[in-house]
Amino acid sequence: MAAREIEISILRLDKIHPLISGNKWFKLRYYLEQAIHQRKKKIITFGGAWSNHIIATAAACQLYNIPCTGIIRGEQPAILSDILQKARELGMQLIFISRNDYAAGHIPPEFTSDDNIIIPAGGFGELGKKGAATILDHCSDKNSYTHICCAVGTGTMLAGLTASANISQKIIGISVLKNNLQLEEDLKLLTGNASNNFTLLHDYHFGGYAKSTTHLFEFMNDWYRQTQIPLDFVYTGKLSYAVTDLARKNYFPPGSRILIVHSGGLTGNTSLKKGTLIF
Ligand SMILES: *Cc1c(COP(=O)(O)O)cnc(C)c1O
C-alpha cells in the first residue's frame, strides 16, 4: 500500500503442517514436552466439533505416539464433523459431554488421574503462552515491525507475542468473539499486568465466534485472488479484514511496518458449503 507508505508482511504459520497448523503447534509444544518428560500416560484436552485445537492435538499426539482423549462439547451427533472423524482416525479417543458440563469444566473422573496431563481448551495457560512466545523466532527480522497483528480466541497467542515482542512494538489483537469482556481479565492473568503493549479490538467478529457474512467471504476470495494466500473464516479472515480496514482508515502512521500472523486454521473452512470460497 504505497500510497500511505505502510508495508504489510504475513508470517505463514499455516504452512507448518496441514493439521498441526499455525499457532496450535506453538501452543502445544511445551505441553507435549512436559507429557514426554514426566512420562504421562495420556493427554486429555477439550474442544468443540470444529476445533482446530482438537485436530492439532490429535495429529501431534499421533506424531509423538502419546495416547490422547478429546472431551468434546455437546452430545455425540449421528454424523461426526470432518474434524472429529479425522481426529478419531488419528487415534484420539472422543468423549462427548453435555454443553452444561463442558461449560462448568466437569471432567469425567476417570480422566483426572495424575498419570494424565490435562491441556486446557485452546492450549490456554502459561505453557501455551511460553510456546506462542517462540512464534516470532520464525521472522527473519522480528524487530523490524512496528505493529504485530493477530487473531484472538483465548488470548494465549497474543500473550506469547506480547511477551516476546520488544517494548516499542504494538501488538494488535482482533477478538473473534462477540463482546468477550472476559478476555481483558484473562489477558491480565496471562501477561501478568506488566506488559500491556497490546490493544484488543472487538469490532471485527462478524456476528460472533465462527459466524460469518457474505461480505467476509467476498473479502477472503478477493484477498486470495490478489495474494494467493488462503485464509480461514473463523480467525485469519477476520484478522486480515481488520488490518485492511484499519489501513484504509489510516490507523497506522506512515512508515509503519505491519506483521500479520497467519495462525493457520484452514481446516475450519471444511465446515462451509462447497463453493463458498474459491480456494
Ligand atoms: C486457535 C486459533 C486462534 C486463537 O488463538 P488463541 O491463542 O486462543 O487466542 C487464532 N487463529 C487460529 C487460526 C486458531 O486456530
mmCIF file of C-alpha atoms and ligand atoms in Angstrom:
data_model
loop_
_atom_site.group_PDB
_atom_site.id
_atom_site.type_symbol
_atom_site.label_atom_id
_atom_site.label_comp_id
_atom_site.label_asym_id
_atom_site.label_seq_id
_atom_site.Cartn_x
_atom_site.Cartn_y
_atom_site.Cartn_z
ATOM 1 C CA MET A 1 0.000 0.000 0.000
ATOM 2 C CA ALA A 2 2.470 2.539 -1.269
ATOM 3 C CA ALA A 3 0.066 5.468 -1.175
ATOM 4 C CA ARG A 4 0.106 5.531 2.590
ATOM 5 C CA GLU A 5 3.659 4.230 2.850
ATOM 6 C CA ILE A 6 2.941 1.324 5.073
ATOM 7 C CA GLU A 7 4.163 -2.186 4.497
ATOM 8 C CA ILE A 8 2.309 -5.362 5.378
ATOM 9 C CA SER A 9 4.029 -8.740 5.772
ATOM 10 C CA ILE A 10 2.470 -12.083 6.618
ATOM 11 C CA LEU A 11 4.008 -14.793 8.756
ATOM 12 C CA ARG A 12 2.678 -18.006 7.211
ATOM 13 C CA LEU A 13 2.278 -20.331 10.168
ATOM 14 C CA ASP A 14 -0.429 -22.072 8.145
ATOM 15 C CA LYS A 15 2.362 -23.762 6.209
ATOM 16 C CA ILE A 16 3.879 -25.598 9.174
ATOM 17 C CA HIS A 17 1.787 -28.753 8.901
ATOM 18 C CA PRO A 18 -1.603 -29.429 7.306
ATOM 19 C CA LEU A 19 -3.249 -30.433 10.621
ATOM 20 C CA ILE A 20 -0.985 -29.212 13.432
ATOM 21 C CA SER A 21 -1.403 -25.892 11.850
ATOM 22 C CA GLY A 22 -0.422 -22.415 12.798
ATOM 23 C CA ASN A 23 -0.379 -21.256 16.346
ATOM 24 C CA LYS A 24 -1.678 -24.598 17.667
ATOM 25 C CA TRP A 25 1.709 -26.210 17.208
ATOM 26 C CA PHE A 26 3.364 -23.430 19.214
ATOM 27 C CA LYS A 27 0.777 -23.543 21.981
ATOM 28 C CA LEU A 28 1.097 -27.339 22.239
ATOM 29 C CA ARG A 29 4.847 -27.741 22.121
ATOM 30 C CA TYR A 30 5.638 -27.321 25.828
ATOM 31 C CA TYR A 31 2.604 -29.330 26.903
ATOM 32 C CA LEU A 32 3.886 -32.172 24.713
ATOM 33 C CA GLU A 33 7.369 -31.746 26.112
ATOM 34 C CA GLN A 34 6.011 -31.925 29.640
ATOM 35 C CA ALA A 35 3.949 -35.024 28.845
ATOM 36 C CA ILE A 36 7.028 -36.781 27.492
ATOM 37 C CA HIS A 37 9.327 -35.552 30.251
ATOM 38 C CA GLN A 38 7.005 -36.539 33.073
ATOM 39 C CA ARG A 39 6.139 -39.827 31.367
ATOM 40 C CA LYS A 40 2.432 -39.095 31.379
ATOM 41 C CA LYS A 41 0.242 -41.901 30.080
ATOM 42 C CA LYS A 42 -2.235 -39.752 28.267
ATOM 43 C CA ILE A 43 -3.076 -36.247 27.101
ATOM 44 C CA ILE A 44 -6.590 -35.008 27.807
ATOM 45 C CA THR A 45 -7.943 -31.926 26.140
ATOM 46 C CA PHE A 46 -11.162 -30.149 25.167
ATOM 47 C CA GLY A 47 -12.901 -28.578 22.231
ATOM 48 C CA GLY A 48 -15.965 -28.215 20.046
ATOM 49 C CA ALA A 49 -16.882 -30.233 16.957
ATOM 50 C CA TRP A 50 -14.848 -27.994 14.623
ATOM 51 C CA SER A 51 -11.986 -27.231 16.978
ATOM 52 C CA ASN A 52 -8.603 -26.530 15.379
ATOM 53 C CA HIS A 53 -7.076 -27.335 18.737
ATOM 54 C CA ILE A 54 -8.634 -30.825 18.804
ATOM 55 C CA ILE A 55 -7.387 -31.788 15.354
ATOM 56 C CA ALA A 56 -3.941 -30.316 16.045
ATOM 57 C CA THR A 57 -3.653 -32.200 19.345
ATOM 58 C CA ALA A 58 -4.782 -35.448 17.734
ATOM 59 C CA ALA A 59 -2.194 -35.094 14.967
ATOM 60 C CA ALA A 60 0.606 -34.059 17.349
ATOM 61 C CA CYS A 61 -0.129 -36.961 19.708
ATOM 62 C CA GLN A 62 -0.034 -39.383 16.807
ATOM 63 C CA LEU A 63 3.304 -37.936 15.730
ATOM 64 C CA TYR A 64 4.769 -38.278 19.238
ATOM 65 C CA ASN A 65 2.989 -41.537 19.950
ATOM 66 C CA ILE A 66 1.122 -40.261 23.010
ATOM 67 C CA PRO A 67 -2.384 -41.614 23.680
ATOM 68 C CA CYS A 68 -4.956 -38.812 23.837
ATOM 69 C CA THR A 69 -8.571 -38.129 24.642
ATOM 70 C CA GLY A 70 -10.636 -35.243 23.351
ATOM 71 C CA ILE A 71 -13.523 -34.173 25.553
ATOM 72 C CA ILE A 72 -15.995 -32.732 23.089
ATOM 73 C CA ARG A 73 -18.671 -30.159 23.839
ATOM 74 C CA GLY A 74 -22.222 -31.396 23.253
ATOM 75 C CA GLU A 75 -23.961 -34.705 22.682
ATOM 76 C CA GLN A 76 -22.487 -37.059 20.111
ATOM 77 C CA PRO A 77 -24.056 -36.258 16.722
ATOM 78 C CA ALA A 78 -25.265 -39.003 14.369
ATOM 79 C CA ILE A 79 -22.576 -37.974 11.907
ATOM 80 C CA LEU A 80 -19.244 -36.720 13.188
ATOM 81 C CA SER A 81 -17.837 -33.495 11.762
ATOM 82 C CA ASP A 82 -14.913 -33.899 9.344
ATOM 83 C CA ILE A 83 -12.608 -32.672 12.075
ATOM 84 C CA LEU A 84 -13.784 -35.175 14.676
ATOM 85 C CA GLN A 85 -13.729 -38.007 12.174
ATOM 86 C CA LYS A 86 -10.149 -37.158 11.291
ATOM 87 C CA ALA A 87 -9.193 -36.813 14.979
ATOM 88 C CA ARG A 88 -10.585 -40.279 15.634
ATOM 89 C CA GLU A 89 -8.709 -41.699 12.627
ATOM 90 C CA LEU A 90 -5.531 -40.213 14.109
ATOM 91 C CA GLY A 91 -6.176 -42.226 17.251
ATOM 92 C CA MET A 92 -7.830 -39.711 19.527
ATOM 93 C CA GLN A 93 -10.482 -41.132 21.837
ATOM 94 C CA LEU A 94 -13.560 -38.895 21.715
ATOM 95 C CA ILE A 95 -15.781 -38.391 24.761
ATOM 96 C CA PHE A 96 -18.903 -36.270 24.397
ATOM 97 C CA ILE A 97 -20.237 -34.323 27.363
ATOM 98 C CA SER A 98 -23.226 -32.022 27.681
ATOM 99 C CA ARG A 99 -22.787 -28.331 26.997
ATOM 100 C CA ASN A 100 -23.569 -27.573 30.619
ATOM 101 C CA ASP A 101 -20.946 -29.958 31.958
ATOM 102 C CA TYR A 102 -18.486 -28.636 29.410
ATOM 103 C CA ALA A 103 -19.109 -25.030 30.389
ATOM 104 C CA ALA A 104 -18.745 -25.952 34.061
ATOM 105 C CA GLY A 105 -15.441 -27.716 33.328
ATOM 106 C CA HIS A 106 -16.665 -31.084 34.581
ATOM 107 C CA ILE A 107 -14.177 -33.712 33.556
ATOM 108 C CA PRO A 108 -15.309 -37.341 33.842
ATOM 109 C CA PRO A 109 -13.386 -38.573 36.927
ATOM 110 C CA GLU A 110 -11.654 -41.432 35.116
ATOM 111 C CA PHE A 111 -9.599 -38.850 33.207
ATOM 112 C CA THR A 112 -8.306 -36.766 36.073
ATOM 113 C CA SER A 113 -5.619 -39.238 37.223
ATOM 114 C CA ASP A 114 -2.122 -37.877 37.819
ATOM 115 C CA ASP A 115 -0.940 -40.183 35.069
ATOM 116 C CA ASN A 116 -2.610 -37.843 32.602
ATOM 117 C CA ILE A 117 -1.792 -34.331 31.556
ATOM 118 C CA ILE A 118 -4.718 -32.009 31.002
ATOM 119 C CA ILE A 119 -4.316 -29.340 28.347
ATOM 120 C CA PRO A 120 -6.911 -26.572 28.708
ATOM 121 C CA ALA A 121 -9.101 -25.848 25.671
ATOM 122 C CA GLY A 122 -7.200 -23.935 23.012
ATOM 123 C CA GLY A 123 -3.879 -24.612 24.761
ATOM 124 C CA PHE A 124 -4.661 -21.740 27.134
ATOM 125 C CA GLY A 125 -2.265 -21.153 30.024
ATOM 126 C CA GLU A 126 1.378 -20.499 30.882
ATOM 127 C CA LEU A 127 2.822 -23.342 28.801
ATOM 128 C CA GLY A 128 0.715 -22.304 25.826
ATOM 129 C CA LYS A 129 1.915 -18.744 26.185
ATOM 130 C CA LYS A 130 5.532 -19.881 26.519
ATOM 131 C CA GLY A 131 5.175 -21.776 23.248
ATOM 132 C CA ALA A 132 3.489 -18.854 21.499
ATOM 133 C CA ALA A 133 6.381 -16.660 22.626
ATOM 134 C CA THR A 134 8.557 -18.595 20.159
ATOM 135 C CA ILE A 135 6.395 -17.684 17.135
ATOM 136 C CA LEU A 136 8.350 -14.547 16.276
ATOM 137 C CA ASP A 137 11.601 -16.544 16.157
ATOM 138 C CA HIS A 138 10.402 -17.531 12.711
ATOM 139 C CA CYS A 139 10.643 -13.974 11.352
ATOM 140 C CA SER A 140 13.909 -13.098 9.661
ATOM 141 C CA ASP A 141 13.934 -9.736 11.438
ATOM 142 C CA LYS A 142 11.264 -9.640 14.107
ATOM 143 C CA ASN A 143 12.387 -6.257 15.465
ATOM 144 C CA SER A 144 11.763 -4.518 12.168
ATOM 145 C CA TYR A 145 7.973 -4.471 12.640
ATOM 146 C CA THR A 146 6.171 -1.580 14.266
ATOM 147 C CA HIS A 147 2.889 -3.486 14.599
ATOM 148 C CA ILE A 148 2.180 -7.193 15.064
ATOM 149 C CA CYS A 149 -1.425 -8.195 14.418
ATOM 150 C CA CYS A 150 -3.077 -11.470 15.358
ATOM 151 C CA ALA A 151 -6.488 -13.050 15.795
ATOM 152 C CA VAL A 152 -7.594 -13.669 19.368
ATOM 153 C CA GLY A 153 -9.640 -16.543 20.767
ATOM 154 C CA THR A 154 -8.413 -17.407 24.250
ATOM 155 C CA GLY A 155 -5.656 -14.761 24.038
ATOM 156 C CA THR A 156 -2.840 -17.261 24.605
ATOM 157 C CA MET A 157 -1.105 -16.415 21.332
ATOM 158 C CA LEU A 158 -1.449 -12.685 21.982
ATOM 159 C CA ALA A 159 0.080 -13.112 25.439
ATOM 160 C CA GLY A 160 3.022 -15.018 23.933
ATOM 161 C CA LEU A 161 3.563 -12.423 21.218
ATOM 162 C CA THR A 162 3.393 -9.650 23.790
ATOM 163 C CA ALA A 163 5.976 -11.417 25.938
ATOM 164 C CA SER A 164 8.409 -11.838 23.053
ATOM 165 C CA ALA A 165 7.974 -8.515 21.247
ATOM 166 C CA ASN A 166 10.093 -5.522 22.150
ATOM 167 C CA ILE A 167 8.517 -2.652 24.056
ATOM 168 C CA SER A 168 8.336 -0.309 21.095
ATOM 169 C CA GLN A 169 6.250 -2.768 19.071
ATOM 170 C CA LYS A 170 2.476 -2.541 19.205
ATOM 171 C CA ILE A 171 0.573 -5.801 19.360
ATOM 172 C CA ILE A 172 -2.961 -5.626 17.996
ATOM 173 C CA GLY A 173 -5.354 -8.446 18.775
ATOM 174 C CA ILE A 174 -8.565 -8.899 16.809
ATOM 175 C CA SER A 175 -11.090 -10.664 19.005
ATOM 176 C CA VAL A 176 -13.168 -13.159 17.014
ATOM 177 C CA LEU A 177 -15.782 -13.457 19.756
ATOM 178 C CA LYS A 178 -18.621 -11.039 20.264
ATOM 179 C CA ASN A 179 -18.415 -8.952 23.445
ATOM 180 C CA ASN A 180 -15.822 -11.177 25.068
ATOM 181 C CA LEU A 181 -15.299 -8.954 28.072
ATOM 182 C CA GLN A 182 -13.675 -11.812 29.964
ATOM 183 C CA LEU A 183 -10.758 -11.544 27.555
ATOM 184 C CA GLU A 184 -9.196 -8.475 29.140
ATOM 185 C CA GLU A 185 -9.204 -10.246 32.513
ATOM 186 C CA ASP A 186 -7.759 -13.469 31.060
ATOM 187 C CA LEU A 187 -5.013 -11.469 29.408
ATOM 188 C CA LYS A 188 -4.174 -9.626 32.584
ATOM 189 C CA LEU A 189 -3.640 -13.002 34.201
ATOM 190 C CA LEU A 190 -1.558 -14.344 31.340
ATOM 191 C CA THR A 191 0.566 -11.258 30.744
ATOM 192 C CA GLY A 192 0.905 -10.523 34.438
ATOM 193 C CA ASN A 193 -0.171 -6.888 34.010
ATOM 194 C CA ALA A 194 3.437 -5.939 33.419
ATOM 195 C CA SER A 195 3.425 -5.887 29.666
ATOM 196 C CA ASN A 196 0.440 -4.050 28.344
ATOM 197 C CA ASN A 197 1.744 -3.006 24.971
ATOM 198 C CA PHE A 198 -1.238 -4.665 23.306
ATOM 199 C CA THR A 199 -4.540 -3.356 22.049
ATOM 200 C CA LEU A 200 -7.649 -5.507 21.719
ATOM 201 C CA LEU A 201 -10.181 -4.637 19.050
ATOM 202 C CA HIS A 202 -13.685 -6.015 19.431
ATOM 203 C CA ASP A 203 -15.363 -4.720 16.266
ATOM 204 C CA TYR A 204 -14.367 -7.383 13.742
ATOM 205 C CA HIS A 205 -16.188 -10.502 14.938
ATOM 206 C CA PHE A 206 -18.719 -10.582 12.053
ATOM 207 C CA GLY A 207 -21.543 -11.642 14.353
ATOM 208 C CA GLY A 208 -19.550 -13.774 16.791
ATOM 209 C CA TYR A 209 -17.405 -16.869 17.052
ATOM 210 C CA ALA A 210 -17.478 -18.915 13.819
ATOM 211 C CA LYS A 211 -20.166 -16.593 12.452
ATOM 212 C CA SER A 212 -19.695 -15.086 9.029
ATOM 213 C CA THR A 213 -21.252 -12.907 6.351
ATOM 214 C CA THR A 214 -21.094 -12.898 2.556
ATOM 215 C CA HIS A 215 -19.078 -9.700 2.892
ATOM 216 C CA LEU A 216 -16.395 -11.635 4.774
ATOM 217 C CA PHE A 217 -16.336 -14.405 2.150
ATOM 218 C CA GLU A 218 -16.076 -11.823 -0.651
ATOM 219 C CA PHE A 219 -13.150 -10.241 1.155
ATOM 220 C CA MET A 220 -11.426 -13.623 1.609
ATOM 221 C CA ASN A 221 -11.900 -14.524 -2.061
ATOM 222 C CA ASP A 222 -10.608 -11.115 -3.200
ATOM 223 C CA TRP A 223 -7.645 -11.466 -0.879
ATOM 224 C CA TYR A 224 -6.893 -14.884 -2.364
ATOM 225 C CA ARG A 225 -7.148 -13.545 -5.938
ATOM 226 C CA GLN A 226 -4.659 -10.822 -5.090
ATOM 227 C CA THR A 227 -2.202 -12.714 -2.878
ATOM 228 C CA GLN A 228 -2.814 -16.441 -3.424
ATOM 229 C CA ILE A 229 -2.908 -16.714 0.359
ATOM 230 C CA PRO A 230 -5.832 -18.739 1.747
ATOM 231 C CA LEU A 231 -7.470 -17.544 4.962
ATOM 232 C CA ASP A 232 -9.807 -19.312 7.382
ATOM 233 C CA PHE A 233 -13.163 -17.733 8.103
ATOM 234 C CA VAL A 234 -13.055 -18.068 11.908
ATOM 235 C CA TYR A 235 -9.777 -16.286 12.640
ATOM 236 C CA THR A 236 -7.406 -15.128 9.930
ATOM 237 C CA GLY A 237 -10.148 -13.931 7.560
ATOM 238 C CA LYS A 238 -11.441 -11.570 10.226
ATOM 239 C CA LEU A 239 -7.896 -10.575 11.165
ATOM 240 C CA SER A 240 -6.882 -9.742 7.599
ATOM 241 C CA TYR A 241 -10.146 -7.898 7.024
ATOM 242 C CA ALA A 242 -9.491 -5.848 10.156
ATOM 243 C CA VAL A 243 -5.928 -4.940 9.171
ATOM 244 C CA THR A 244 -7.063 -3.948 5.677
ATOM 245 C CA ASP A 245 -9.898 -1.874 7.110
ATOM 246 C CA LEU A 246 -7.641 -0.189 9.681
ATOM 247 C CA ALA A 247 -5.096 0.617 6.970
ATOM 248 C CA ARG A 248 -7.849 2.147 4.848
ATOM 249 C CA LYS A 249 -8.875 4.289 7.817
ATOM 250 C CA ASN A 250 -5.279 5.467 8.322
ATOM 251 C CA TYR A 251 -4.990 3.760 11.684
ATOM 252 C CA PHE A 252 -1.322 3.000 11.009
ATOM 253 C CA PRO A 253 1.020 6.009 10.753
ATOM 254 C CA PRO A 254 3.078 6.377 7.545
ATOM 255 C CA GLY A 255 6.222 4.283 7.743
ATOM 256 C CA SER A 256 4.512 1.520 9.703
ATOM 257 C CA ARG A 257 5.753 -1.999 9.090
ATOM 258 C CA ILE A 258 2.946 -4.359 9.950
ATOM 259 C CA LEU A 259 3.185 -8.064 10.523
ATOM 260 C CA ILE A 260 0.056 -10.184 10.179
ATOM 261 C CA VAL A 261 0.422 -13.543 11.927
ATOM 262 C CA HIS A 262 -1.345 -16.122 9.763
ATOM 263 C CA SER A 263 -2.166 -18.517 12.562
ATOM 264 C CA GLY A 264 -3.449 -21.313 10.314
ATOM 265 C CA GLY A 265 -6.827 -22.890 10.947
ATOM 266 C CA LEU A 266 -7.614 -23.644 7.310
ATOM 267 C CA THR A 267 -9.190 -26.988 8.252
ATOM 268 C CA GLY A 268 -12.120 -24.977 9.666
ATOM 269 C CA ASN A 269 -13.151 -23.999 6.132
ATOM 270 C CA THR A 270 -14.284 -27.585 5.517
ATOM 271 C CA SER A 271 -17.418 -26.753 7.522
ATOM 272 C CA LEU A 272 -18.517 -24.323 4.782
ATOM 273 C CA LYS A 273 -20.820 -25.090 1.905
ATOM 274 C CA LYS A 274 -18.852 -26.074 -1.189
ATOM 275 C CA GLY A 275 -18.194 -23.133 -3.482
ATOM 276 C CA THR A 276 -18.318 -20.504 -0.736
ATOM 277 C CA LEU A 277 -14.595 -19.965 -1.122
ATOM 278 C CA ILE A 278 -12.632 -20.136 -4.366
ATOM 279 C CA PHE A 279 -9.670 -21.922 -2.759
HETATM 280 C C1 LIG B 1 -6.979 -21.205 17.881
HETATM 281 C C2 LIG B 1 -6.698 -20.166 16.868
HETATM 282 C C3 LIG B 1 -6.515 -18.814 17.196
HETATM 283 C C4 LIG B 1 -6.714 -18.288 18.595
HETATM 284 O O1 LIG B 1 -5.592 -18.381 19.390
HETATM 285 P P1 LIG B 1 -5.684 -18.009 20.936
HETATM 286 O O2 LIG B 1 -4.338 -18.278 21.457
HETATM 287 O O3 LIG B 1 -6.727 -18.939 21.533
HETATM 288 O O4 LIG B 1 -6.121 -16.607 21.071
HETATM 289 C C5 LIG B 1 -6.180 -17.927 16.196
HETATM 290 N N1 LIG B 1 -6.059 -18.336 14.922
HETATM 291 C C6 LIG B 1 -6.265 -19.611 14.547
HETATM 292 C C7 LIG B 1 -6.172 -19.974 13.119
HETATM 293 C C8 LIG B 1 -6.594 -20.572 15.504
HETATM 294 O O5 LIG B 1 -6.808 -21.841 15.114
#
